[in-house]
């Protein structure tokens, strides 16, 4: 089955074509980062308008890159949620309209299921069952995955998501948007031992997480090291970034270890934008070796939002006989464990 996937849940416009036999045939992505950087974060109305401007040209491009005529697909998949309602509406209405015009079935896809299944696009994908750590700007969750649609929530952040905490820490240090990758870049030049930040909720049982206290600790440390003009010297900024990153990574690794021990599974996948963080990958690689387990993750371009993951996830459900109705349904909030199993 050949599926066109459309992703417009936030500030990336992604379009891809996935074939169940040949794999990924085409993938294009447009990021709005530069536009939103001026405002220090995503402006929902601007995001929606930019999706409107970019989506049709990207559709033309992906068919051209794949060497296909427009409409030469068996079905369509589009992100139905969670995400920004206006942005979701652009992709969902476009996908639904194309499905009607081409007389093809369509499937509304859960954005986080797309992330969760993104490692399946790699040459050596994981097999079910596994534990999934979903880490992005809006979500930090540990999920027991027994199969597609068979999800049990093991733990989650009780306040800020890890990606959100990275971005807020960046603002505290005076770094530009998007802050998460800049914190990671500065951490590479930092001394991880100069400051010791707390590891939230690791001294209590369970797999839930919290990052708001760590955020406050970061702010207090930054304020303690500002000069009379309110500036932090470059090396101290790097040291704080390194200490913050190390605290987040350690916390996630400890919770992942508990999840593997709780389930007895020997496979861990990490997905979402923060899964591209190199220090997180290194720390989890160390952990899974000790646990005699394996770590899987997608290539960097499939960690952030993209059309390929939506095309793949949609393809699996469409091949199982599922499809969405004619109505356009978008869900800004949509619990992952409410999805139907295959």
Coordinates of C-alpha atoms in Angstrom, one line a residue:
X1 CA 0.0 0.0 0.0
X2 CA 1.3 3.5 -0.9
X3 CA 0.3 6.2 1.5
X4 CA 0.6 10.0 1.4
X5 CA 1.3 11.4 4.9
X6 CA 0.7 15.0 6.0
X7 CA 2.0 16.5 9.2
X8 CA 1.0 20.0 10.4
X9 CA 0.5 19.7 14.2
X10 CA 2.7 22.6 15.1
X11 CA 5.5 24.6 13.3
X12 CA 6.7 22.0 10.7
X13 CA 5.0 21.3 7.5
X14 CA 5.9 17.7 6.5
X15 CA 4.8 15.6 3.5
X16 CA 5.9 12.1 2.7
X17 CA 5.0 9.1 0.6
X18 CA 5.5 5.6 2.1
X19 CA 5.1 2.3 0.3
X20 CA 4.6 -0.8 2.4
X21 CA 6.8 -2.8 0.1
X22 CA 9.3 -0.3 -1.2
X23 CA 9.7 1.9 1.9
X24 CA 9.9 5.7 1.9
X25 CA 9.6 7.1 -1.6
X26 CA 9.7 10.8 -0.9
X27 CA 9.9 13.1 2.1
X28 CA 9.9 16.9 2.3
X29 CA 9.8 19.2 5.2
X30 CA 9.5 23.0 5.8
X31 CA 10.3 24.4 9.2
X32 CA 8.9 27.7 10.5
X33 CA 11.7 28.1 13.1
X34 CA 13.1 31.3 11.7
X35 CA 9.7 33.0 11.6
X36 CA 8.8 32.1 15.2
X37 CA 12.3 32.9 16.6
X38 CA 11.4 36.6 16.4
X39 CA 8.7 36.0 19.0
X40 CA 10.6 33.6 21.2
X41 CA 8.1 30.8 20.6
X42 CA 5.5 29.4 18.3
X43 CA 2.6 31.8 17.4
X44 CA -0.3 29.6 16.6
X45 CA -2.0 31.9 14.1
X46 CA 1.2 32.5 12.2
X47 CA 1.9 28.7 12.2
X48 CA -1.5 28.0 10.7
X49 CA -1.2 30.6 7.9
X50 CA 2.3 29.3 7.0
X51 CA 1.0 25.8 6.7
X52 CA -1.6 27.1 4.2
X53 CA 1.1 28.8 2.2
X54 CA 3.6 25.9 2.1
X55 CA 1.5 22.7 2.0
X56 CA 0.4 22.6 -1.6
X57 CA 3.9 23.4 -3.0
X58 CA 5.3 20.7 -0.8
X59 CA 2.7 18.2 -2.1
X60 CA 3.9 19.0 -5.6
X61 CA 7.5 18.6 -4.6
X62 CA 7.0 15.2 -2.9
X63 CA 5.2 13.7 -5.9
X64 CA 7.9 15.0 -8.2
X65 CA 10.7 13.7 -6.0
X66 CA 9.0 10.3 -5.8
X67 CA 8.6 10.2 -9.6
X68 CA 4.8 9.8 -9.3
X69 CA 1.8 11.5 -10.8
X70 CA -0.4 13.5 -8.4
X71 CA -2.9 11.1 -6.8
X72 CA -0.8 8.0 -7.5
X73 CA -1.3 6.7 -4.0
X74 CA -3.6 4.2 -2.4
X75 CA -4.6 6.2 0.6
X76 CA -3.9 9.3 2.7
X77 CA -2.9 9.9 6.3
X78 CA -2.8 13.2 8.2
X79 CA -2.2 14.3 11.7
X80 CA -5.5 14.7 13.6
X81 CA -3.9 15.5 17.0
X82 CA -2.7 16.3 19.5
X83 CA -1.4 19.8 18.5
X84 CA -2.4 23.3 17.7
X85 CA -6.0 23.3 16.6
X86 CA -5.5 25.8 13.7
X87 CA -2.4 24.0 12.4
X88 CA -4.1 20.6 12.6
X89 CA -7.1 21.9 10.7
X90 CA -4.9 22.9 7.7
X91 CA -3.4 19.4 7.3
X92 CA -6.6 17.5 8.1
X93 CA -8.8 19.5 5.8
X94 CA -6.2 19.2 3.0
X95 CA -5.9 15.5 3.5
X96 CA -9.6 14.9 3.7
X97 CA -10.2 17.0 0.5
X98 CA -7.5 15.2 -1.5
X99 CA -9.0 11.8 -0.4
X100 CA -12.4 12.9 -1.7
X101 CA -11.0 14.3 -4.9
X102 CA -8.9 11.1 -5.6
X103 CA -11.6 8.7 -4.2
X104 CA -9.1 7.2 -1.7
X105 CA -9.5 6.2 1.9
X106 CA -8.0 8.4 4.6
X107 CA -6.8 8.0 8.2
X108 CA -6.4 10.6 10.9
X109 CA -3.2 9.7 12.8
X110 CA -2.2 10.4 16.4
X111 CA 0.9 12.6 16.3
X112 CA 2.6 10.8 19.2
X113 CA 1.9 7.4 17.7
X114 CA 3.7 8.7 14.6
X115 CA 6.7 9.6 16.8
X116 CA 6.5 6.2 18.6
X117 CA 6.7 4.3 15.3
X118 CA 9.3 6.5 13.6
X119 CA 12.2 4.1 14.5
X120 CA 10.4 1.5 12.4
X121 CA 11.6 3.5 9.4
X122 CA 15.2 2.5 10.1
X123 CA 17.1 -0.4 8.5
X124 CA 17.1 -2.3 11.8
X125 CA 13.8 -1.5 13.5
X126 CA 12.7 -2.8 16.9
X127 CA 10.2 -5.6 17.3
X128 CA 7.2 -5.7 19.7
X129 CA 7.0 -5.5 22.6
X130 CA 9.2 -2.6 23.8
X131 CA 9.3 0.3 26.2
X132 CA 9.0 3.7 24.5
X133 CA 10.3 7.0 25.9
X134 CA 8.4 9.8 24.2
X135 CA 10.3 13.1 24.7
X136 CA 9.3 16.3 22.9
X137 CA 8.3 19.9 23.6
X138 CA 4.8 18.9 24.7
X139 CA 5.1 15.3 26.0
X140 CA 7.4 13.2 28.2
X141 CA 5.9 9.8 28.7
X142 CA 7.1 6.2 29.3
X143 CA 4.8 3.8 27.5
X144 CA 4.6 0.0 27.4
X145 CA 4.1 -1.0 23.8
X146 CA 2.8 -4.5 23.1
X147 CA 1.8 -3.7 19.6
X148 CA 0.4 -0.9 17.5
X149 CA -2.5 0.6 19.5
X150 CA -1.6 -1.6 22.5
X151 CA -0.2 1.1 24.8
X152 CA -0.1 1.3 28.6
X153 CA 1.1 4.5 30.2
X154 CA 3.9 3.7 32.7
X155 CA 4.8 7.3 33.7
X156 CA 4.8 10.8 32.6
X157 CA 5.9 14.3 33.5
X158 CA 3.6 15.8 36.1
X159 CA 4.4 19.3 34.9
X160 CA 6.7 20.5 32.2
X161 CA 7.8 18.2 29.4
X162 CA 11.5 17.7 29.1
X163 CA 11.6 19.6 25.8
X164 CA 9.7 22.4 27.3
X165 CA 12.1 22.5 30.3
X166 CA 15.0 22.7 27.8
X167 CA 13.4 25.7 26.1
X168 CA 12.7 27.5 29.3
X169 CA 16.2 26.9 30.6
X170 CA 17.5 28.5 27.4
X171 CA 15.4 31.6 28.1
X172 CA 16.8 31.8 31.6
X173 CA 20.3 31.8 30.1
X174 CA 19.4 34.4 27.4
X175 CA 19.6 32.0 24.5
X176 CA 17.6 32.3 21.4
X177 CA 14.6 30.2 20.2
X178 CA 14.5 27.2 19.7
X179 CA 16.3 26.9 23.0
X180 CA 16.7 23.2 23.5
X181 CA 19.3 22.5 20.8
X182 CA 21.2 25.7 21.9
X183 CA 21.4 24.4 25.5
X184 CA 22.8 21.1 24.2
X185 CA 25.4 23.0 22.1
X186 CA 26.5 25.1 25.0
X187 CA 26.6 22.0 27.3
X188 CA 29.3 20.5 25.0
X189 CA 31.6 23.2 26.1
X190 CA 30.6 23.1 29.8
X191 CA 32.1 21.4 32.9
X192 CA 29.4 18.9 34.0
X193 CA 30.9 18.7 37.5
X194 CA 31.0 22.4 38.4
X195 CA 27.3 22.5 39.4
X196 CA 25.2 19.6 40.8
X197 CA 21.6 20.0 39.9
X198 CA 18.8 17.9 41.5
X199 CA 17.4 14.8 39.9
X200 CA 13.7 15.3 40.4
X201 CA 11.6 12.4 41.8
X202 CA 14.3 9.8 41.5
X203 CA 14.3 9.2 45.3
X204 CA 10.7 7.9 45.2
X205 CA 9.2 4.8 43.5
X206 CA 7.4 4.9 40.2
X207 CA 8.1 6.2 36.7
X208 CA 6.4 9.7 36.9
X209 CA 8.7 12.7 36.4
X210 CA 8.8 16.4 37.2
X211 CA 11.0 19.2 35.7
X212 CA 9.5 22.4 37.2
X213 CA 11.7 22.2 40.3
X214 CA 14.8 21.7 38.1
X215 CA 13.8 24.7 36.1
X216 CA 13.6 26.8 39.2
X217 CA 17.0 25.6 40.4
X218 CA 18.4 26.6 37.0
X219 CA 17.0 30.1 37.3
X220 CA 18.4 30.6 40.8
X221 CA 21.8 29.3 39.7
X222 CA 21.8 31.6 36.7
X223 CA 20.8 34.6 38.8
X224 CA 23.5 33.9 41.4
X225 CA 26.1 34.2 38.7
X226 CA 25.0 37.4 36.8
X227 CA 27.3 40.4 36.9
X228 CA 26.1 43.9 37.7
X229 CA 24.7 44.3 34.1
X230 CA 22.7 41.0 34.4
X231 CA 25.0 39.0 32.2
X232 CA 26.5 35.6 32.7
X233 CA 30.0 34.9 31.4
X234 CA 30.3 32.4 28.6
X235 CA 32.0 29.6 30.5
X236 CA 29.5 29.8 33.4
X237 CA 26.6 29.7 30.9
X238 CA 28.1 26.6 29.4
X239 CA 28.6 25.0 32.8
X240 CA 25.0 25.7 33.8
X241 CA 23.7 24.3 30.5
X242 CA 25.8 21.1 31.0
X243 CA 24.6 20.7 34.6
X244 CA 21.0 21.2 33.5
X245 CA 21.3 18.7 30.6
X246 CA 23.0 16.1 32.8
X247 CA 20.2 16.4 35.4
X248 CA 17.5 15.9 32.8
X249 CA 19.3 13.0 31.1
X250 CA 20.0 11.2 34.4
X251 CA 16.4 11.5 35.4
X252 CA 15.2 10.1 32.1
X253 CA 17.7 7.3 32.2
X254 CA 16.8 6.3 35.8
X255 CA 13.1 6.2 34.9
X256 CA 13.8 4.2 31.7
X257 CA 15.7 1.7 33.7
X258 CA 12.8 1.3 36.0
X259 CA 10.4 0.8 33.1
X260 CA 12.6 -2.0 31.6
X261 CA 12.8 -3.7 35.0
X262 CA 9.1 -3.3 35.5
X263 CA 8.1 -4.8 32.2
X264 CA 10.9 -7.3 31.8
X265 CA 11.3 -6.0 28.2
X266 CA 14.7 -5.9 26.6
X267 CA 14.1 -3.2 24.0
X268 CA 13.9 0.6 24.6
X269 CA 13.0 3.1 21.9
X270 CA 13.3 6.9 22.3
X271 CA 11.3 9.2 20.0
X272 CA 10.4 12.8 19.7
X273 CA 12.5 15.9 19.3
X274 CA 14.5 15.5 22.5
X275 CA 15.5 12.0 21.4
X276 CA 18.0 13.6 19.0
X277 CA 20.0 14.9 22.0
X278 CA 23.4 13.2 21.9
X279 CA 24.0 13.2 25.6
X280 CA 20.6 11.4 26.2
X281 CA 21.5 8.8 23.6
X282 CA 24.9 8.2 25.2
X283 CA 23.5 7.9 28.7
X284 CA 20.8 5.5 27.6
X285 CA 23.3 3.4 25.6
X286 CA 25.3 3.0 28.8
X287 CA 22.2 2.0 30.8
X288 CA 20.8 -0.6 28.3
X289 CA 24.2 -2.3 28.1
X290 CA 24.1 -2.9 31.9
X291 CA 20.5 -4.0 31.6
X292 CA 21.3 -6.3 28.7
X293 CA 18.8 -4.5 26.6
X294 CA 18.9 -2.7 23.2
X295 CA 18.3 1.0 22.4
X296 CA 16.5 2.1 19.2
X297 CA 15.9 5.6 17.8
X298 CA 15.1 7.3 14.5
X299 CA 17.6 9.3 12.4
X300 CA 17.8 13.0 13.5
X301 CA 15.4 14.2 10.8
X302 CA 12.7 11.8 11.9
X303 CA 13.0 12.7 15.6
X304 CA 11.4 16.1 15.0
X305 CA 7.9 16.4 13.4
X306 CA 7.8 15.0 9.9
X307 CA 5.5 13.5 7.3
X308 CA 7.3 10.2 7.0
X309 CA 6.2 9.1 10.5
X310 CA 2.6 10.0 9.7
X311 CA 2.6 8.1 6.4
X312 CA 4.1 5.0 8.1
X313 CA 1.7 5.1 11.1
X314 CA -1.3 5.7 8.8
X315 CA -0.2 2.9 6.5
X316 CA -0.2 0.3 9.3
X317 CA -3.7 1.2 10.3
X318 CA -5.0 1.5 6.8
X319 CA -3.6 -2.0 5.9
X320 CA -5.4 -3.3 9.0
X321 CA -8.7 -2.1 7.5
X322 CA -9.1 1.1 9.6
X323 CA -10.0 4.5 8.1
X324 CA -11.5 7.7 9.2
X325 CA -15.0 9.0 8.2
X326 CA -15.8 11.9 5.9
X327 CA -15.9 14.4 8.7
X328 CA -12.8 16.5 9.5
X329 CA -11.9 15.6 13.1
X330 CA -9.0 17.3 15.0
X331 CA -8.1 16.8 18.6
X332 CA -5.8 19.3 20.4
X333 CA -5.7 16.8 23.3
X334 CA -5.8 13.1 22.7
X335 CA -4.5 10.5 25.2
X336 CA -2.3 7.9 23.4
X337 CA -3.8 5.0 25.4
X338 CA -7.3 5.6 24.0
X339 CA -6.3 4.5 20.4
X340 CA -7.8 1.3 19.0
X341 CA -5.4 -1.7 18.7
X342 CA -4.8 -3.3 15.3

